[in-house]
CSV table of C-alpha atoms and ligand atoms in Angstrom, one decimal:
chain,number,residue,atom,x,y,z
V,1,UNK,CA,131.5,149.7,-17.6
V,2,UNK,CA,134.9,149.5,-15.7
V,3,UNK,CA,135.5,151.7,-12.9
V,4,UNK,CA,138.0,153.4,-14.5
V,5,UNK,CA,136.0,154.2,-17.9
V,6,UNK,CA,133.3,155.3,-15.3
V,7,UNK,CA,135.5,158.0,-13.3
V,8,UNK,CA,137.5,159.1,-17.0
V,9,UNK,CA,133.5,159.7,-17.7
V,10,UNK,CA,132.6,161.8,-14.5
V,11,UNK,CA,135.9,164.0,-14.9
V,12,UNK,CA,135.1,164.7,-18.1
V,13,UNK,CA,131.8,165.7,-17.0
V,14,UNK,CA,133.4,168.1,-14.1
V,15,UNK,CA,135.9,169.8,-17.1
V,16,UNK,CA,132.5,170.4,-19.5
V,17,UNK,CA,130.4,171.6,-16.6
V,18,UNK,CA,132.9,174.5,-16.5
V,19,UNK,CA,133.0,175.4,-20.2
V,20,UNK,CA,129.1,175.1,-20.5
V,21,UNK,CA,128.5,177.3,-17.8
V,22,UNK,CA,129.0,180.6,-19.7
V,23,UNK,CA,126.4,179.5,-22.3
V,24,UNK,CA,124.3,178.5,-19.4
V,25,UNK,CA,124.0,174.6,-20.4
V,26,UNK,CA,124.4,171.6,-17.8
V,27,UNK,CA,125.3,167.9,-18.6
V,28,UNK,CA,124.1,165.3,-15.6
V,29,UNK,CA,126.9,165.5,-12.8
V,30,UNK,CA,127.9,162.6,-10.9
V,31,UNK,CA,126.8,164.2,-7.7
V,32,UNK,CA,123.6,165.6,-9.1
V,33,UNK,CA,120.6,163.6,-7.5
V,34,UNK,CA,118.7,161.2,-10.0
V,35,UNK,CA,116.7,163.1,-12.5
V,36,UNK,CA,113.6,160.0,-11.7
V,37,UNK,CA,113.1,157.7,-8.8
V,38,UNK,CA,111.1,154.7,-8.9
V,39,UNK,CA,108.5,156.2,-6.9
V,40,UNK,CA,108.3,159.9,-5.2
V,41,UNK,CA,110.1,160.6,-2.6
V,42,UNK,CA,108.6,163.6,-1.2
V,43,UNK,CA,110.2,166.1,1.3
V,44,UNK,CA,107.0,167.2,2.6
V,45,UNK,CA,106.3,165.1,5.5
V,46,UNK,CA,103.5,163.7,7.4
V,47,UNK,CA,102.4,166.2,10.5
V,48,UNK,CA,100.4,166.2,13.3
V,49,UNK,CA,99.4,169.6,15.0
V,50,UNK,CA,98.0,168.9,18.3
V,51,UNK,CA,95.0,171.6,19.3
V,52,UNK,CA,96.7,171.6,23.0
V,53,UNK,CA,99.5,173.5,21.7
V,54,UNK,CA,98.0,175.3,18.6
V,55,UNK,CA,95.2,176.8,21.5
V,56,UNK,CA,97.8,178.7,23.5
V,57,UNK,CA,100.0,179.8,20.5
V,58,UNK,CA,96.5,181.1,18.8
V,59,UNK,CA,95.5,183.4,21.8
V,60,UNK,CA,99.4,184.5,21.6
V,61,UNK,CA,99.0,185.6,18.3
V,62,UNK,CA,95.8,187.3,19.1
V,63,UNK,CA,97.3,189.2,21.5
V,64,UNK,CA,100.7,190.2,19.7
V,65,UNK,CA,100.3,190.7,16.2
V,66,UNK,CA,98.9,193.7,14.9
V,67,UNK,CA,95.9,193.2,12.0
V,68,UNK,CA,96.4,196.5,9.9
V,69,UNK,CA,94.7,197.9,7.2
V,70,UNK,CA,96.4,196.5,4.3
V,71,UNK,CA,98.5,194.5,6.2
V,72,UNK,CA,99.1,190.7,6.0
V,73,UNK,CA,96.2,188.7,7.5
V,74,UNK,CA,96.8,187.3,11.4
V,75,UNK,CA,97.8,183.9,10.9
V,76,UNK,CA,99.4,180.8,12.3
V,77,UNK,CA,100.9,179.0,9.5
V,78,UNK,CA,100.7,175.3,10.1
V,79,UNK,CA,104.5,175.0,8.6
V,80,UNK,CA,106.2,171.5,7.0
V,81,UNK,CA,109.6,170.9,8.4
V,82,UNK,CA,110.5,169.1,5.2
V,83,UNK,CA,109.5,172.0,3.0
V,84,UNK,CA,111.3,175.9,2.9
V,85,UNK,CA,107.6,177.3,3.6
V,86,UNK,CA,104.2,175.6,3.2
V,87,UNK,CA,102.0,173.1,4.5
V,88,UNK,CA,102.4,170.6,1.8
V,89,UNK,CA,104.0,171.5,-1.3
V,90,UNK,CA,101.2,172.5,-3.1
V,91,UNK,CA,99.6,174.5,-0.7
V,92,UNK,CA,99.7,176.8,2.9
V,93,UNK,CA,97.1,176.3,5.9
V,94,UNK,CA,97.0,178.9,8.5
V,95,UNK,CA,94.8,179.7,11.0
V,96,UNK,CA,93.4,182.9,11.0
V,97,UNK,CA,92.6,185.0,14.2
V,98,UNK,CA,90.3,187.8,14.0
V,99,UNK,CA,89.0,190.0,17.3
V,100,UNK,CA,85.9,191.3,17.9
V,101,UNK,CA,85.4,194.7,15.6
V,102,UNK,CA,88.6,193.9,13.7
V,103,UNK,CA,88.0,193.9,9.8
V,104,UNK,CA,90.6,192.0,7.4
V,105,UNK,CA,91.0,195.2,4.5
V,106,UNK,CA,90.3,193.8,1.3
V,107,UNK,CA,92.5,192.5,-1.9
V,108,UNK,CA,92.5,190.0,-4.0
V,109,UNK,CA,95.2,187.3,-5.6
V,110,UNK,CA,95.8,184.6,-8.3
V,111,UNK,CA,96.0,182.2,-5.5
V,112,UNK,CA,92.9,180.3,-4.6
V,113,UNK,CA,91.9,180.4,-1.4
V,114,UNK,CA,89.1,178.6,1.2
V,115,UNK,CA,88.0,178.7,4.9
V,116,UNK,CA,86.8,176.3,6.8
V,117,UNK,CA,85.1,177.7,10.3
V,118,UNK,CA,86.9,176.5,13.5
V,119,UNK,CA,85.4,178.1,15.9
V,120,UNK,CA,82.7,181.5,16.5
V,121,UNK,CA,80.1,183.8,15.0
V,122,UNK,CA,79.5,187.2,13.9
V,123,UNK,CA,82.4,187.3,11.3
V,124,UNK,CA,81.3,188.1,7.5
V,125,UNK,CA,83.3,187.4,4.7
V,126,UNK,CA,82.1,189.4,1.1
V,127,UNK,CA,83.6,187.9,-2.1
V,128,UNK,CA,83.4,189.9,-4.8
V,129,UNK,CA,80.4,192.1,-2.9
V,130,UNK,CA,78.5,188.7,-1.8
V,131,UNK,CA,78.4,188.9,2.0
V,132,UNK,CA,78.3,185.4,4.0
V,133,UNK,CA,78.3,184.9,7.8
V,134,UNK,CA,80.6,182.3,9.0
V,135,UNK,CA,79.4,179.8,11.5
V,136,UNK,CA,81.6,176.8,12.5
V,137,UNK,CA,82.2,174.2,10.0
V,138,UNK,CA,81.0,176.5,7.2
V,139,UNK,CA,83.2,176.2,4.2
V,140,UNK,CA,83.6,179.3,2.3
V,141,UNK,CA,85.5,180.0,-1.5
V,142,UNK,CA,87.4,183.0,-3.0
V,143,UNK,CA,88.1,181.6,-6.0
V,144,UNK,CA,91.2,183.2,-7.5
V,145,UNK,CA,91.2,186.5,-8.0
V,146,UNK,CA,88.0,187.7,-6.3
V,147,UNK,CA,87.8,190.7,-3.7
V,148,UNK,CA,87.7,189.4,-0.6
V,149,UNK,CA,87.7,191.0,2.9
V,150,UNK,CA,86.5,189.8,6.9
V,151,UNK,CA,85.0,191.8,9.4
V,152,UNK,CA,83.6,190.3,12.6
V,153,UNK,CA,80.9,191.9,14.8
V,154,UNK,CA,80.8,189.3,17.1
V,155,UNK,CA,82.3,189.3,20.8
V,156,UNK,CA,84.2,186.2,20.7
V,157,UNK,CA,87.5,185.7,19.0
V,158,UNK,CA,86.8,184.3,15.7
V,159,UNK,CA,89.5,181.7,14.4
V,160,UNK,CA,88.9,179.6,10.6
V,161,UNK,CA,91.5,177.7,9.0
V,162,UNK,CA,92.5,179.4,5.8
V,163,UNK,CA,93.5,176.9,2.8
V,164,UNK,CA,95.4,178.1,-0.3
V,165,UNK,CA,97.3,176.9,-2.8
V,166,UNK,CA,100.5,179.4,-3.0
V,167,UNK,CA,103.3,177.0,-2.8
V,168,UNK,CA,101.4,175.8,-6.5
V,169,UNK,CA,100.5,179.2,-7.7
V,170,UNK,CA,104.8,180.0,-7.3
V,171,UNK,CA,105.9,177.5,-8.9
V,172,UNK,CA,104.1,178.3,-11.6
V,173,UNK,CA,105.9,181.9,-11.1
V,174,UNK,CA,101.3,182.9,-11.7
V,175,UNK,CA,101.8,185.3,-9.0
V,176,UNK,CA,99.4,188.7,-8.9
V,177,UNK,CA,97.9,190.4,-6.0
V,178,UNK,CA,96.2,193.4,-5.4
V,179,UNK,CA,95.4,195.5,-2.4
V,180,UNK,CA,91.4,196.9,-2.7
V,181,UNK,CA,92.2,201.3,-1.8
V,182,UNK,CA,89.2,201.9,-0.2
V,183,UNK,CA,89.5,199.0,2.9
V,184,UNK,CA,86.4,197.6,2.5
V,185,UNK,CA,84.8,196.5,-0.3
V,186,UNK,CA,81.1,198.0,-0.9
V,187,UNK,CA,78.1,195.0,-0.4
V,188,UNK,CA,75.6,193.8,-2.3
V,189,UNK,CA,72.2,194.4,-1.0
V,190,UNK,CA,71.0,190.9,-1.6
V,191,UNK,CA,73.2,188.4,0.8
V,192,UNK,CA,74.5,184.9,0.0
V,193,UNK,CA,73.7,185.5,-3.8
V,194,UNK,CA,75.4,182.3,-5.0
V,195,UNK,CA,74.0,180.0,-2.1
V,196,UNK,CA,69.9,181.9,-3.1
V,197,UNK,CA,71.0,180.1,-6.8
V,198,UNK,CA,73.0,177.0,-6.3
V,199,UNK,CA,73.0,175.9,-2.6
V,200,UNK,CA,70.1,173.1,-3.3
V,201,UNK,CA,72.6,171.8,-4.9
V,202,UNK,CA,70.2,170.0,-7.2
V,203,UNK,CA,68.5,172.9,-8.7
V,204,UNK,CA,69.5,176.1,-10.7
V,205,UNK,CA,68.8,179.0,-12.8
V,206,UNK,CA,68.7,177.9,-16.6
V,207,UNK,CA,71.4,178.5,-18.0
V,208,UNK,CA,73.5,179.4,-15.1
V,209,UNK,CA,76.9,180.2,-16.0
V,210,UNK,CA,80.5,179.9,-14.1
V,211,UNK,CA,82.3,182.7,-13.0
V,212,UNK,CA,84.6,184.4,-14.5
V,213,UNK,CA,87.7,182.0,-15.5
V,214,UNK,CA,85.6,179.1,-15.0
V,215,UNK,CA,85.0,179.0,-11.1
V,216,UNK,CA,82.6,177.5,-9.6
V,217,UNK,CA,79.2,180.0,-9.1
V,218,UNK,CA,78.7,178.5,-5.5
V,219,UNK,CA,80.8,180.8,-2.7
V,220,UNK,CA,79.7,178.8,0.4
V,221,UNK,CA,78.9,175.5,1.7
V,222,UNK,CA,77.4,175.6,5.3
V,223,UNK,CA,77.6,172.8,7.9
V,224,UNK,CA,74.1,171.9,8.7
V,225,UNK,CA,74.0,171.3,4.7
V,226,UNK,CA,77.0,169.0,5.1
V,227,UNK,CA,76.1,167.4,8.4
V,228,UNK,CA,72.6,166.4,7.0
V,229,UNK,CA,74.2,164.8,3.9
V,230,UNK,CA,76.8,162.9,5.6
V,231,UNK,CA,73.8,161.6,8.0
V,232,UNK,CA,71.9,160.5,4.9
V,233,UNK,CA,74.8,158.6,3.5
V,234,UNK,CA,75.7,157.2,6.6
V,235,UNK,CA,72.8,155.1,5.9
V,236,UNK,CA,74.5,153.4,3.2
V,237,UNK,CA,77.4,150.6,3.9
V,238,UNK,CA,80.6,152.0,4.7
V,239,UNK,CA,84.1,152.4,2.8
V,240,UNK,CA,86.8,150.6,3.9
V,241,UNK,CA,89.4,152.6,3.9
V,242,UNK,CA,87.3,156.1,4.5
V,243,UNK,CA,84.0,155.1,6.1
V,244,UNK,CA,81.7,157.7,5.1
V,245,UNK,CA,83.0,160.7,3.0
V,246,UNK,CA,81.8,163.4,0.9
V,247,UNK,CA,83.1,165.7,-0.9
V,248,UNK,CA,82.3,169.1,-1.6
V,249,UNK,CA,81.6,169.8,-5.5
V,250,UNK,CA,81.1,172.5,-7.9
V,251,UNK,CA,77.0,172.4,-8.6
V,252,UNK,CA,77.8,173.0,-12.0
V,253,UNK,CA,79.3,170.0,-13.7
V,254,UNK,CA,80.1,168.0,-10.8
V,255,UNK,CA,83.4,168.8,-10.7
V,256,UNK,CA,85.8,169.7,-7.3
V,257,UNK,CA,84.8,172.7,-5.8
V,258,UNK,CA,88.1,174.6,-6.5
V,259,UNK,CA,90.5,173.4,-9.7
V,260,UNK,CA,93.5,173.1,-7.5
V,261,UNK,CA,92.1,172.0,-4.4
V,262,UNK,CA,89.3,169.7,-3.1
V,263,UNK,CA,87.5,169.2,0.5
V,264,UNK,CA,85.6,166.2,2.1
V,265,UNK,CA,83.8,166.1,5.2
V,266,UNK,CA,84.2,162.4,6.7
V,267,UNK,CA,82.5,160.3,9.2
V,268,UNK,CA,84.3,157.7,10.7
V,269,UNK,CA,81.8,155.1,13.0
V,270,UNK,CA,82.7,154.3,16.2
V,271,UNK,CA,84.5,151.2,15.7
V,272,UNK,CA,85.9,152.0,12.3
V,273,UNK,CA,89.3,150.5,11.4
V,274,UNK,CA,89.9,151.8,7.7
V,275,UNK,CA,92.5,149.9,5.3
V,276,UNK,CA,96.0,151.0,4.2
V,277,UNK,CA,96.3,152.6,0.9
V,278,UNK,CA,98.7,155.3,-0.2
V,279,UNK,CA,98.3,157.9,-3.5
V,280,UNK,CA,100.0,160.6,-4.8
V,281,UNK,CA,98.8,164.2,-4.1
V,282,UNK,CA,98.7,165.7,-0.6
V,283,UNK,CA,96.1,166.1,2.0
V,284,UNK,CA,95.3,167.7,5.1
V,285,UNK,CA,93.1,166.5,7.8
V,286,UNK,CA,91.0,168.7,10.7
V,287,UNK,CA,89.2,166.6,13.5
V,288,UNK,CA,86.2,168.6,14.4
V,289,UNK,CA,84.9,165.8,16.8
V,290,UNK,CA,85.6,162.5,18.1
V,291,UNK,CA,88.8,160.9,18.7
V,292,UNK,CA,91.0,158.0,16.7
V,293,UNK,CA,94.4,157.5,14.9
V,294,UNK,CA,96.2,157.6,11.7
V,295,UNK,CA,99.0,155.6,11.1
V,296,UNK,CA,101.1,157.5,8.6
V,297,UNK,CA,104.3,155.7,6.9
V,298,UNK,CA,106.2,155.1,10.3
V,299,UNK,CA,104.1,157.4,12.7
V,300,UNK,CA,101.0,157.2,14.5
V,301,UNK,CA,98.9,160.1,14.8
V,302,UNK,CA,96.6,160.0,17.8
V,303,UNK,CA,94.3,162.9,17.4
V,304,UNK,CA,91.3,164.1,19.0
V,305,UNK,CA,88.9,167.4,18.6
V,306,UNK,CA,91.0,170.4,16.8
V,307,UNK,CA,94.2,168.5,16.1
V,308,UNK,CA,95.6,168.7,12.4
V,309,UNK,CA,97.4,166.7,10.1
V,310,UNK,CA,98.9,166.4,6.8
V,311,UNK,CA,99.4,163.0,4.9
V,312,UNK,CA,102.7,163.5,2.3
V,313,UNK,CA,102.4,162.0,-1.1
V,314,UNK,CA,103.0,158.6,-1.7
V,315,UNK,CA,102.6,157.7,1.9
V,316,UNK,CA,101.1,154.6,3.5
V,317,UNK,CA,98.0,155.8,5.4
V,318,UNK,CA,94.7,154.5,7.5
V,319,UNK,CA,92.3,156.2,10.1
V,320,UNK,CA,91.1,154.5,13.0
V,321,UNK,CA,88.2,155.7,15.5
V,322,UNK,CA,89.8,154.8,18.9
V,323,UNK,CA,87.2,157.0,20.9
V,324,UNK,CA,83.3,155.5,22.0
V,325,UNK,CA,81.6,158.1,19.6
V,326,UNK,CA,81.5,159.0,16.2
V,327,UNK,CA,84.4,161.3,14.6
V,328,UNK,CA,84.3,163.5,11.9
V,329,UNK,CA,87.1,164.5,9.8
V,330,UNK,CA,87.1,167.2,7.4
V,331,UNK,CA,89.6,167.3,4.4
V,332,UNK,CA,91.4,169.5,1.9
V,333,UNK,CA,93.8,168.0,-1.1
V,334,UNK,CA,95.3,168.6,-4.1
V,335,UNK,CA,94.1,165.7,-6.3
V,336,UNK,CA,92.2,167.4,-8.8
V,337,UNK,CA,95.5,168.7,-10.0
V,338,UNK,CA,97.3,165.3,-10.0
V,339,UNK,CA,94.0,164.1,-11.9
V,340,UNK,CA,93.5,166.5,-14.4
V,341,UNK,CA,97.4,166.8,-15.4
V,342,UNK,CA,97.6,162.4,-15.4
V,343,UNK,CA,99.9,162.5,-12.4
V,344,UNK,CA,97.4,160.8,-9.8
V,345,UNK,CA,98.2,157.4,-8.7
V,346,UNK,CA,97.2,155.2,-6.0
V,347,UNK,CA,98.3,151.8,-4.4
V,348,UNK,CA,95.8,149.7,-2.1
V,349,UNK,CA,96.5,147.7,0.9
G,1,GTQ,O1,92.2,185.9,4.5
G,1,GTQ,O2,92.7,186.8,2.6
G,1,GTQ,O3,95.9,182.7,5.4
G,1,GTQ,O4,95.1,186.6,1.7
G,1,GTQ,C1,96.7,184.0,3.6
G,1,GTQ,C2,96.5,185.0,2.6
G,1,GTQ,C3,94.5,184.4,4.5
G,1,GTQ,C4,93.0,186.1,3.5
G,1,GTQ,C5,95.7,183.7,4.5
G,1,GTQ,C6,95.3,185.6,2.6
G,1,GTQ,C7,94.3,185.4,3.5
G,2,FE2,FE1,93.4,186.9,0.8
């Protein structure tokens, strides 16, 4: 097409965009941004939080934001510069802060939500009346829509990395929350219900069921359960681009352990160089020891022992252990939505 029959076709488009808008119809405007790329170009970005700074800005946030009854939760929200609020843009990460005798009130919300322990002891979190301590590097679920509320007895100031997947759960306009009245939700007499059933992981009631809405029955994954089966596959040969990783599943079919949202835990050698490789579907990264490097797209991330990091979708990626010891990584995505709605790709190195 000429350049003329090109702009006659853009003014024309202009003049109908006008008379269309009252009956709240579009055509494609010149300036309007391509309705496909050939590949994604996400505006999430790739992030590194370093623990150096997130350390001080936690014991700020201790100290100056009130944790009321019924109030939002005491969180630092680990925020993406590309995105208008989030951590990726599926879901948030924040780290929590709770205070010795503080309590979380309880509520509950369509959003699914995990935490995974940073750092103290003598917090409890009950799930729908199921009370579990939290110890570091404990994983803990509240499936969508279950009560949930914290309350730590402990002397320390308690701090867990809370995972959900809100910026999903609004664009799918799903939102529902609800506070509990009474503040606290009553507990059942018998602790760690789901973990007494499904925490061998290998073994369960006949018969057992999911909860409600199909969620997985198991609540909590603890560390020494996840250290002990990273050691035992740490006998096998390595991965090359991951090393040694595991990931948390549902007991009951083998699935993810969430339906939006899936963690690893992730040992890389000393000495591991992992290979390049890129996917769709977002992730984000806590180093709970050990020290090494992620090249993401143009950046290096040079990370040690509390630091953070997201990878972006579609971006070139591969870890590194720089340090003399071993480093272990633990990890939350999004794939099992890209791979239950088709939309998961990946491209290797
Ligand atoms: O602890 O229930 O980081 O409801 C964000 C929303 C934590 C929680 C967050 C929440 C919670
Ligand atoms: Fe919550």
């Amino acid at each position: 097409m000429s350049d003329e029959l090109i702009g006659q076709d853009a003014d024309r488009r202009r003049a109908l965009k006008q008379d269309l808008a009252k009956y709240h119809c579009r055509v494609h405007q010149p300036d309007d941004p391509p309705l496909f790329t050939r590949s994604p170009q996400p505006a999430t970005q790739s992030v590194h939080w370093r623990w150096e700074d997130l350390c001080p800005l936690l014991e700020r946030i201790g100290q100056e934001v009130d944790l009321t009854a019924g109030g939002p939760r005491r969180t630092l929200r680990l925020h993406n510069p590309g995105l208008p609020r989030g951590t990726t843009n599926t879901f948030w990460a924040s780290i929590q802060v709770i205070l010795p005798g503080e309590v979380a009130t309880a509520h509950r919300h369509t959003a699914n939500a995990l935490r995974f322990i940073m750092q103290g002891e003598g917090a409890w979190t009950t799930v729908d009346g199921e009370c579990y301590p939290m110890r570091t590097g404990d994983l803990v679920l509240t499936p969508s829509w279950a009560w949930h509320d914290h309350v730590h007895r402990g002397d320390q100031p308690m701090i867990w990395l809370d995972v959900l997947d809100i910026s999903l759960m609004q664009a799918l306009e799903a939102t529902f929350f609800e506070p509990y009245t009474d503040g606290l939700q009553p507990v059942d007499t018998m602790p760690d219900r789901s973990w007494r059933q499904f925490g061998s992981g290998l073994m369960m009631p006949p018969g057992a069921q999911p909860r409600a809405g199909g969620a997985n029955p198991l609540l909590a994954y603890p560390f020494d359960m996840a250290e002990k089966a990273i050691a035992a596959a740490a006998g096998m040969p390595g991965d090359a681009y991951d090393d040694v990783a595991l990931e948390y599943r549902n007991p009951l079919g083998g699935g993810p352990a969430m339906p939006t949202l899936a963690m690893r835990m992730q040992l890389l050698r000393s000495g591991f160089v992992g290979r390049k490789r890129r996917h769709t579907g977002s992730k984000l990264y806590y180093v709970m020891r050990g020290e090494g490097a992620t090249s993401v797209g143009d950046q290096r991330f040079a990370w040690c022992a509390g630091d953070l990091f997201t990878v972006a979708p579609w971006d070139w990626h591969a870890h590194e252990n720089t340090g003399g010891q071993d480093a272990l990584l633990w990890q939350v995505n999004d794939l099992p939505v890209l791979k239950s709605l088709g939309y998961f790709r990946e491209e290797l190195a």
